[in-house]
CSV table of C-alpha atoms and ligand atoms in Angstrom, one decimal:
chain,number,residue,atom,x,y,z
A,1,MET,CA,108.7,110.8,72.6
A,2,THR,CA,111.4,109.4,70.4
A,3,ALA,CA,112.8,106.0,71.1
A,4,VAL,CA,116.5,106.3,71.6
A,5,ILE,CA,117.0,102.5,71.6
A,6,ASP,CA,114.6,100.2,69.9
A,7,VAL,CA,115.3,96.5,70.2
A,8,ARG,CA,113.0,94.0,68.4
A,9,ASP,CA,113.0,90.2,68.7
A,10,LEU,CA,116.7,90.0,69.1
A,11,ALA,CA,118.3,86.6,69.0
A,12,LYS,CA,121.9,85.5,69.1
A,13,ALA,CA,123.5,82.1,69.0
A,14,TYR,CA,127.2,81.7,69.7
A,15,ARG,CA,129.2,78.7,68.6
A,16,ALA,CA,130.3,77.0,71.7
A,17,PRO,CA,134.2,76.8,71.8
A,18,PHE,CA,135.7,73.6,70.5
A,19,SER,CA,132.4,72.1,69.5
A,20,ARG,CA,129.6,72.5,66.9
A,21,ARG,CA,127.0,73.1,69.5
A,22,GLN,CA,125.2,76.4,69.7
A,23,VAL,CA,124.7,78.5,72.8
A,24,ARG,CA,121.5,80.5,72.4
A,25,ALA,CA,122.5,83.6,74.4
A,26,LEU,CA,119.4,85.6,73.2
A,27,ARG,CA,116.1,84.1,72.2
A,28,SER,CA,113.7,87.0,72.1
A,29,VAL,CA,114.7,90.4,73.4
A,30,SER,CA,112.5,93.4,72.7
A,31,PHE,CA,112.3,96.7,74.5
A,32,GLY,CA,112.5,100.4,73.9
A,33,VAL,CA,114.3,103.2,75.7
A,34,GLU,CA,112.9,106.7,75.6
A,35,GLN,CA,114.8,109.9,75.5
A,36,GLY,CA,115.8,111.3,78.9
A,37,GLU,CA,115.2,108.2,81.0
A,38,ILE,CA,117.4,106.0,83.1
A,39,PHE,CA,116.8,102.5,81.9
A,40,GLY,CA,118.0,99.5,83.9
A,41,PHE,CA,118.7,96.2,82.1
A,42,LEU,CA,118.5,93.6,84.8
A,43,GLY,CA,119.3,89.9,84.8
A,44,PRO,CA,121.3,87.2,86.5
A,45,ASN,CA,124.7,86.1,85.3
A,46,GLY,CA,124.6,84.7,81.8
A,47,ALA,CA,121.2,86.1,81.0
A,48,GLY,CA,122.4,87.9,77.9
A,49,LYS,CA,122.9,91.5,79.0
A,50,THR,CA,126.4,91.9,77.6
A,51,THR,CA,125.4,90.2,74.4
A,52,THR,CA,122.5,92.7,73.9
A,53,ILE,CA,124.8,95.6,74.6
A,54,ARG,CA,127.5,94.4,72.2
A,55,ILE,CA,124.8,94.1,69.5
A,56,LEU,CA,123.7,97.7,70.3
A,57,MET,CA,127.3,98.9,70.1
A,58,GLY,CA,127.7,97.2,66.7
A,59,LEU,CA,130.4,95.0,68.0
A,60,ILE,CA,128.7,91.7,67.1
A,61,ALA,CA,125.8,91.0,64.7
A,62,PRO,CA,122.5,89.4,65.9
A,63,SER,CA,121.4,86.1,64.5
A,64,ALA,CA,117.9,87.4,64.1
A,65,GLY,CA,115.9,90.5,64.9
A,66,GLY,CA,117.3,94.0,64.9
A,67,ALA,CA,118.1,97.1,66.9
A,68,LYS,CA,118.0,100.8,66.2
A,69,VAL,CA,119.8,103.5,68.0
A,70,PHE,CA,118.5,107.1,67.4
A,71,GLY,CA,116.4,105.5,64.7
A,72,HIS,CA,119.4,104.1,62.8
A,73,PRO,CA,119.8,100.4,62.4
A,74,VAL,CA,123.0,99.2,64.1
A,75,PRO,CA,125.8,99.3,63.4
A,76,SER,CA,125.6,103.0,62.5
A,77,ARG,CA,128.4,105.6,62.4
A,78,ARG,CA,125.9,108.4,62.9
A,79,ALA,CA,124.4,106.8,66.0
A,80,ARG,CA,127.9,106.0,67.3
A,81,ALA,CA,128.9,109.7,67.2
A,82,ARG,CA,126.1,110.4,69.8
A,83,LEU,CA,126.8,107.4,72.0
A,84,GLY,CA,129.1,106.8,75.0
A,85,PHE,CA,130.0,103.3,76.1
A,86,LEU,CA,131.5,101.7,79.2
A,87,PRO,CA,132.3,98.0,78.5
A,88,GLU,CA,131.9,95.3,81.2
A,89,ALA,CA,135.6,94.9,81.9
A,90,PRO,CA,137.3,98.0,80.5
A,91,TYR,CA,141.0,97.6,79.8
A,92,PHE,CA,143.3,100.6,79.8
A,93,TYR,CA,147.0,100.8,79.1
A,94,ASP,CA,148.6,100.6,82.5
A,95,TYR,CA,151.1,103.5,82.0
A,96,LEU,CA,148.6,106.1,80.8
A,97,THR,CA,147.2,108.7,83.1
A,98,VAL,CA,143.5,109.5,83.0
A,99,GLY,CA,144.3,112.7,81.2
A,100,GLU,CA,146.1,110.8,78.5
A,101,LEU,CA,143.3,108.3,78.2
A,102,LEU,CA,140.8,111.1,77.7
A,103,ASP,CA,143.1,112.8,75.2
A,104,LEU,CA,143.3,109.5,73.1
A,105,ALA,CA,139.5,109.1,73.3
A,106,GLY,CA,139.0,112.7,72.2
A,107,ARG,CA,141.3,112.1,69.2
A,108,ILE,CA,139.1,109.1,68.1
A,109,PHE,CA,136.2,111.5,67.9
A,110,GLY,CA,138.3,114.0,66.0
A,111,MET,CA,138.2,116.7,68.7
A,112,LYS,CA,140.6,119.6,68.5
A,113,ARG,CA,143.4,119.9,71.0
A,114,ALA,CA,142.0,122.8,73.0
A,115,GLU,CA,138.6,121.1,73.1
A,116,ARG,CA,140.1,117.8,74.2
A,117,ARG,CA,141.9,119.6,77.1
A,118,ALA,CA,138.8,121.5,78.3
A,119,ARG,CA,136.6,118.4,78.1
A,120,ALA,CA,139.2,116.2,79.9
A,121,ASP,CA,139.5,118.8,82.8
A,122,GLU,CA,135.7,118.9,83.1
A,123,LEU,CA,135.3,115.1,83.1
A,124,ILE,CA,138.1,114.4,85.5
A,125,GLU,CA,136.3,116.8,87.9
A,126,THR,CA,132.9,115.2,87.2
A,127,VAL,CA,134.2,111.7,88.1
A,128,GLY,CA,136.2,112.9,91.0
A,129,LEU,CA,139.7,112.0,89.8
A,130,GLU,CA,141.5,115.3,90.1
A,131,HIS,CA,143.7,114.1,93.0
A,132,ALA,CA,144.9,111.2,90.8
A,133,ARG,CA,145.2,112.9,87.4
A,134,ARG,CA,149.0,112.4,87.2
A,135,THR,CA,148.9,108.9,88.6
A,136,PRO,CA,149.4,106.1,86.1
A,137,MET,CA,146.2,104.1,85.9
A,138,LYS,CA,148.0,100.9,86.9
A,139,LYS,CA,148.0,102.3,90.4
A,140,TYR,CA,144.3,103.0,90.3
A,141,SER,CA,141.8,101.0,92.5
A,142,LYS,CA,138.9,99.2,90.8
A,143,GLY,CA,136.6,102.1,91.6
A,144,MET,CA,139.0,104.7,90.2
A,145,LEU,CA,139.3,102.6,87.0
A,146,GLN,CA,135.6,102.5,86.7
A,147,ARG,CA,135.4,106.2,87.0
A,148,ALA,CA,138.1,106.7,84.4
A,149,GLY,CA,136.1,104.4,82.2
A,150,ILE,CA,133.0,106.5,82.7
A,151,ALA,CA,134.9,109.7,81.9
A,152,GLN,CA,136.1,108.1,78.7
A,153,ALA,CA,132.6,107.1,77.8
A,154,LEU,CA,131.5,110.8,78.2
A,155,ILE,CA,134.3,112.4,76.1
A,156,ASN,CA,132.0,113.1,73.1
A,157,ASP,CA,129.3,114.6,75.3
A,158,PRO,CA,127.0,111.7,74.2
A,159,ASP,CA,123.2,112.0,74.2
A,160,LEU,CA,123.0,108.3,75.1
A,161,VAL,CA,125.3,106.5,77.5
A,162,VAL,CA,125.4,102.7,77.7
A,163,PHE,CA,127.1,101.2,80.7
A,164,ASP,CA,127.6,97.5,81.2
A,165,GLU,CA,127.7,96.8,84.9
A,166,PRO,CA,128.9,100.2,86.0
A,167,MET,CA,128.6,99.5,89.7
A,168,SER,CA,130.0,96.0,89.8
A,169,GLY,CA,133.0,95.5,92.1
A,170,LEU,CA,132.5,98.9,93.7
A,171,ASP,CA,132.1,99.5,97.4
A,172,PRO,CA,129.0,101.4,98.7
A,173,VAL,CA,130.7,104.8,98.4
A,174,GLY,CA,131.8,104.0,94.8
A,175,ARG,CA,128.4,102.8,93.9
A,176,LYS,CA,126.8,105.9,95.3
A,177,GLU,CA,129.2,108.0,93.2
A,178,VAL,CA,128.3,106.2,90.0
A,179,ARG,CA,124.6,106.5,90.8
A,180,ASP,CA,125.1,110.3,91.3
A,181,ILE,CA,126.9,110.6,88.0
A,182,ILE,CA,124.1,108.7,86.2
A,183,LEU,CA,121.5,111.0,87.9
A,184,SER,CA,123.4,114.1,86.9
A,185,LEU,CA,123.5,112.8,83.3
A,186,ARG,CA,119.7,112.5,83.3
A,187,ASP,CA,119.4,116.0,84.8
A,188,ARG,CA,121.3,117.2,81.7
A,189,GLY,CA,118.7,115.5,79.5
A,190,LYS,CA,120.9,112.5,78.6
A,191,THR,CA,119.5,109.0,78.2
A,192,VAL,CA,121.2,106.3,80.3
A,193,PHE,CA,121.0,102.6,79.6
A,194,PHE,CA,122.9,100.3,82.0
A,195,SER,CA,123.0,96.7,82.9
A,196,SER,CA,123.2,95.4,86.4
A,197,HIS,CA,122.3,92.6,88.8
A,198,ILE,CA,122.6,94.9,91.8
A,199,LEU,CA,118.9,95.4,92.6
A,200,ALA,CA,119.3,98.3,95.1
A,201,ASP,CA,121.1,100.4,92.5
A,202,VAL,CA,118.5,99.8,89.9
A,203,GLU,CA,115.6,100.4,92.3
A,204,SER,CA,117.0,103.7,93.5
A,205,ILE,CA,117.7,105.4,90.2
A,206,CYS,CA,115.9,103.8,87.2
A,207,ASP,CA,112.8,105.2,85.6
A,208,ARG,CA,112.1,101.9,83.8
A,209,VAL,CA,113.6,98.4,83.8
A,210,ALA,CA,113.7,95.3,81.7
A,211,ILE,CA,114.3,91.9,83.3
A,212,VAL,CA,116.1,89.5,81.0
A,213,VAL,CA,116.5,85.8,82.0
A,214,SER,CA,118.0,83.1,79.7
A,215,GLY,CA,117.9,85.4,76.7
A,216,GLU,CA,114.3,86.4,77.1
A,217,VAL,CA,112.8,89.7,78.3
A,218,HIS,CA,109.9,89.0,80.6
A,219,ASP,CA,109.1,92.3,82.2
A,220,VAL,CA,109.5,95.9,80.9
A,221,GLY,CA,108.1,98.9,82.6
A,222,ARG,CA,108.2,101.3,85.4
A,223,LEU,CA,109.2,99.8,88.7
A,224,SER,CA,106.0,101.0,90.3
A,225,GLU,CA,104.0,99.0,87.6
A,226,LEU,CA,106.2,95.9,87.9
A,227,VAL,CA,106.4,95.4,91.6
A,228,THR,CA,103.4,97.0,93.2
A,229,GLY,CA,99.9,95.9,93.2
A,230,THR,CA,100.8,92.4,94.2
A,231,ARG,CA,100.3,91.8,97.9
A,232,LEU,CA,102.3,88.7,98.9
A,233,GLY,CA,100.9,88.4,102.4
A,234,THR,CA,101.2,90.0,105.9
A,235,ASP,CA,103.9,90.2,108.4
A,236,VAL,CA,102.8,90.2,112.1
A,237,ALA,CA,105.1,90.9,115.0
A,238,LEU,CA,104.0,89.8,118.5
A,239,TYR,CA,105.3,90.3,122.0
A,240,ALA,CA,105.0,86.9,123.6
A,241,GLU,CA,106.6,87.1,127.0
A,242,ARG,CA,103.5,86.2,128.9
A,243,ALA,CA,101.9,84.0,126.2
A,244,ASN,CA,101.0,80.4,126.4
A,245,ASP,CA,103.7,78.5,124.4
A,246,GLU,CA,101.5,75.6,123.3
A,247,ASP,CA,98.8,77.9,121.8
A,248,LEU,CA,101.4,80.0,120.1
A,249,ALA,CA,103.1,76.9,118.7
A,250,ALA,CA,99.8,75.8,117.2
A,251,LEU,CA,99.4,79.3,115.6
A,252,GLU,CA,103.0,79.2,114.3
A,253,ALA,CA,102.4,75.9,112.6
A,254,ARG,CA,99.7,77.4,110.5
A,255,CYS,CA,101.8,80.3,109.3
A,256,GLU,CA,104.0,80.4,106.2
A,257,ARG,CA,107.0,81.2,108.4
A,258,ALA,CA,107.6,81.9,112.1
A,259,ARG,CA,110.7,83.3,113.7
A,260,ARG,CA,111.4,84.0,117.4
A,261,ARG,CA,113.8,86.7,118.6
A,262,GLY,CA,113.9,86.9,122.4
A,263,ASP,CA,110.3,87.6,123.5
A,264,GLU,CA,109.3,88.7,120.0
A,265,LEU,CA,107.6,86.4,117.6
A,266,TRP,CA,107.5,87.3,113.8
A,267,LEU,CA,104.9,85.6,111.7
A,268,THR,CA,104.6,85.6,108.0
A,269,LEU,CA,101.0,85.1,106.8
A,270,SER,CA,100.1,84.1,103.2
A,271,ALA,CA,98.0,86.5,101.1
A,272,ASP,CA,94.8,84.5,101.7
A,273,ALA,CA,95.3,84.2,105.5
A,274,ASP,CA,92.5,85.6,107.8
A,275,VAL,CA,94.6,88.2,109.5
A,276,ASP,CA,91.9,89.2,112.0
A,277,ALA,CA,91.5,85.6,113.1
A,278,VAL,CA,95.3,85.2,113.6
A,279,LEU,CA,95.5,88.4,115.7
A,280,ALA,CA,92.5,87.3,117.8
A,281,GLU,CA,94.1,83.9,118.4
A,282,ALA,CA,97.4,85.4,119.3
A,283,ARG,CA,95.8,87.8,121.8
A,284,ALA,CA,93.8,84.9,123.3
A,285,ALA,CA,97.1,83.1,123.8
A,286,GLY,CA,98.3,86.0,125.8
A,287,ALA,CA,100.5,87.7,123.1
A,288,ARG,CA,100.5,91.4,122.4
A,289,VAL,CA,100.4,92.7,118.8
A,290,ILE,CA,103.4,94.9,118.0
A,291,SER,CA,102.8,95.5,114.3
A,292,VAL,CA,100.9,94.3,111.3
A,293,SER,CA,102.3,95.1,107.9
A,294,PRO,CA,101.4,94.1,104.3
A,295,ARG,CA,104.2,92.5,102.4
A,296,GLN,CA,104.3,93.9,98.9
A,297,GLN,CA,106.3,92.3,96.1
A,298,THR,CA,109.7,93.9,95.8
A,299,LEU,CA,112.0,94.1,92.8
A,300,GLU,CA,114.0,91.3,94.5
A,301,ASP,CA,111.0,89.0,94.7
A,302,LEU,CA,110.2,89.6,91.1
A,303,PHE,CA,113.8,89.1,90.0
A,304,LEU,CA,114.2,85.9,92.0
A,305,ARG,CA,111.0,84.5,90.6
A,306,ARG,CA,112.1,85.3,87.1
A,307,ALA,CA,115.6,84.0,87.7
A,308,ARG,CA,114.0,80.7,88.8
A,309,GLY,CA,112.0,80.7,85.6
A,310,GLU,CA,108.6,81.4,87.2
A,311,GLY,CA,105.9,83.2,85.4
A,312,GLY,CA,106.1,86.2,83.3
A,313,PRO,CA,104.1,87.7,80.4
A,314,ALA,CA,106.5,86.2,77.9
A,315,ARG,CA,106.9,82.4,77.4
A,316,GLY,CA,107.8,81.6,81.0
A,317,GLY,CA,111.0,79.7,81.8
A,318,ALA,CA,113.2,79.1,78.9
A,319,PRO,CA,113.2,75.5,77.7
A,320,ALA,CA,116.4,73.5,77.4
A,321,GLU,CA,118.0,73.5,74.0
A,322,PRO,CA,118.3,70.1,72.3
A,323,ASP,CA,121.5,71.2,70.5
A,324,GLY,CA,123.2,73.2,73.2
A,325,GLU,CA,123.2,74.9,76.6
A,326,ALA,CA,120.4,77.3,77.4
A,327,GLY,CA,122.8,80.0,78.6
A,328,GLU,CA,124.8,78.4,81.3
A,329,GLY,CA,124.2,79.9,84.7
A,330,GLY,CA,121.0,81.5,83.3
A,331,GLU,CA,118.8,80.1,86.1
A,332,GLN,CA,121.2,81.1,88.8
A,333,LEU,CA,121.5,84.2,90.7
A,334,HIS,CA,125.0,84.9,91.9
A,335,GLY,CA,125.0,88.4,93.0
A,336,GLU,CA,126.0,91.3,95.1
A,337,ALA,CA,122.4,92.3,95.5
B,1,ATP,N1,131.7,84.7,72.8
B,1,ATP,C1,130.9,83.8,73.3
B,1,ATP,N2,131.0,82.5,72.8
B,1,ATP,C2,130.1,81.6,73.3
B,1,ATP,N3,129.2,81.8,74.3
B,1,ATP,C3,129.1,83.1,74.8
B,1,ATP,C4,130.0,84.1,74.3
B,1,ATP,N4,129.6,85.3,75.0
B,1,ATP,C5,128.6,84.9,75.8
B,1,ATP,N5,128.3,83.6,75.7
B,1,ATP,C6,127.2,82.9,76.4
B,1,ATP,O1,126.0,83.6,76.2
B,1,ATP,C7,125.2,83.7,77.4
B,1,ATP,C8,125.0,85.2,77.7
B,1,ATP,O2,126.2,85.8,78.0
B,1,ATP,P1,126.3,87.3,78.4
B,1,ATP,O3,127.7,87.7,78.6
B,1,ATP,O4,125.5,88.1,77.4
B,1,ATP,O5,125.5,87.4,79.8
B,1,ATP,P2,125.4,88.6,80.9
B,1,ATP,O6,123.9,88.7,81.2
B,1,ATP,O7,126.1,89.7,80.5
B,1,ATP,O8,126.1,87.9,82.2
B,1,ATP,P3,127.0,88.5,83.4
B,1,ATP,O9,126.0,89.1,84.4
B,1,ATP,O10,127.7,87.4,83.9
B,1,ATP,O11,127.8,89.6,82.8
B,1,ATP,C9,126.0,83.0,78.4
B,1,ATP,O12,125.5,81.6,78.5
B,1,ATP,C10,127.4,83.0,77.9
B,1,ATP,O13,128.2,81.9,78.4
B,2,MG,MG1,127.7,90.8,81.2
């Protein structure tokens, strides 16, 4: 398979405004995106997602390392012709309609008038904006603007689309619509690379993901490889109406977590707990076992651990910079996840 995107040891330092300090937005980012896959670029706020994407688009230059798109080092005109891009906060002229926006975008790619028209009609239908095609975009909702932005990114029928936070700010219906557009692009053989901190969106559609934290990529791979295989413990649900409270309290004290809801008691056991012994003890106390289920690591567990700077095959948590901030907010997860 051909690598559509190839990013090697990318680093980027910004000059902090009004000072000579440096902000190291990217320390070491490497990953590859194969043709025909949906690749999710995940990370908390300030992790370096937009910086990586801006380098890929040729909008800014890296401080070290390099990136290739379709085998061409960026920035590359030849790569740009096969690329569609939705920026993080797209800005459109308020008074344009979506048809006019797409016409402008088509001109930039040198498309002929008839071709521009046909393509605009097709895209307006794809993103579900037919009902609003004559409405100036200043009257559009956030979700409609996002869809107009996606249509604009697809004007040149790109082989690779790069979306920076395409679902952010959208309601569940809008997010589902964007997910469906991304899936239909893959069905047509396109490659989709998008950044997000909305784990559910990434989990439901991505073939592979990379997790970036404080400018470093810690995990790259299929979700199934990244999040399964690690059993974190066991969840036990008990019905405790007729149980002896003292015996149960003693049991609860030895569990990682215990919650009561009416007559039900939910216990969280650690991975090394003796589940049989706990069940026997609970039954001896007069409780009835409702369910026992293994707790597997989810993408959220992995993401939160990385966002806290725990573990990872790379260099672990990013050290603080002596001469600047290590990506402010990089350790924090603010999200809609
Ligand atoms: N032009 C700039 N000048 C100085 N620092 C910058 C600039 N752009 C980004 N940064 C810093 O670089 C780091 C990475 O920012 P970036 O926008 O790439 O993160 P992100 O992962 O896209 O975050 P978000 O989820 O909030 O969009 C942050 O610490 C940010 O403050
Ligand atoms: Mg960003």
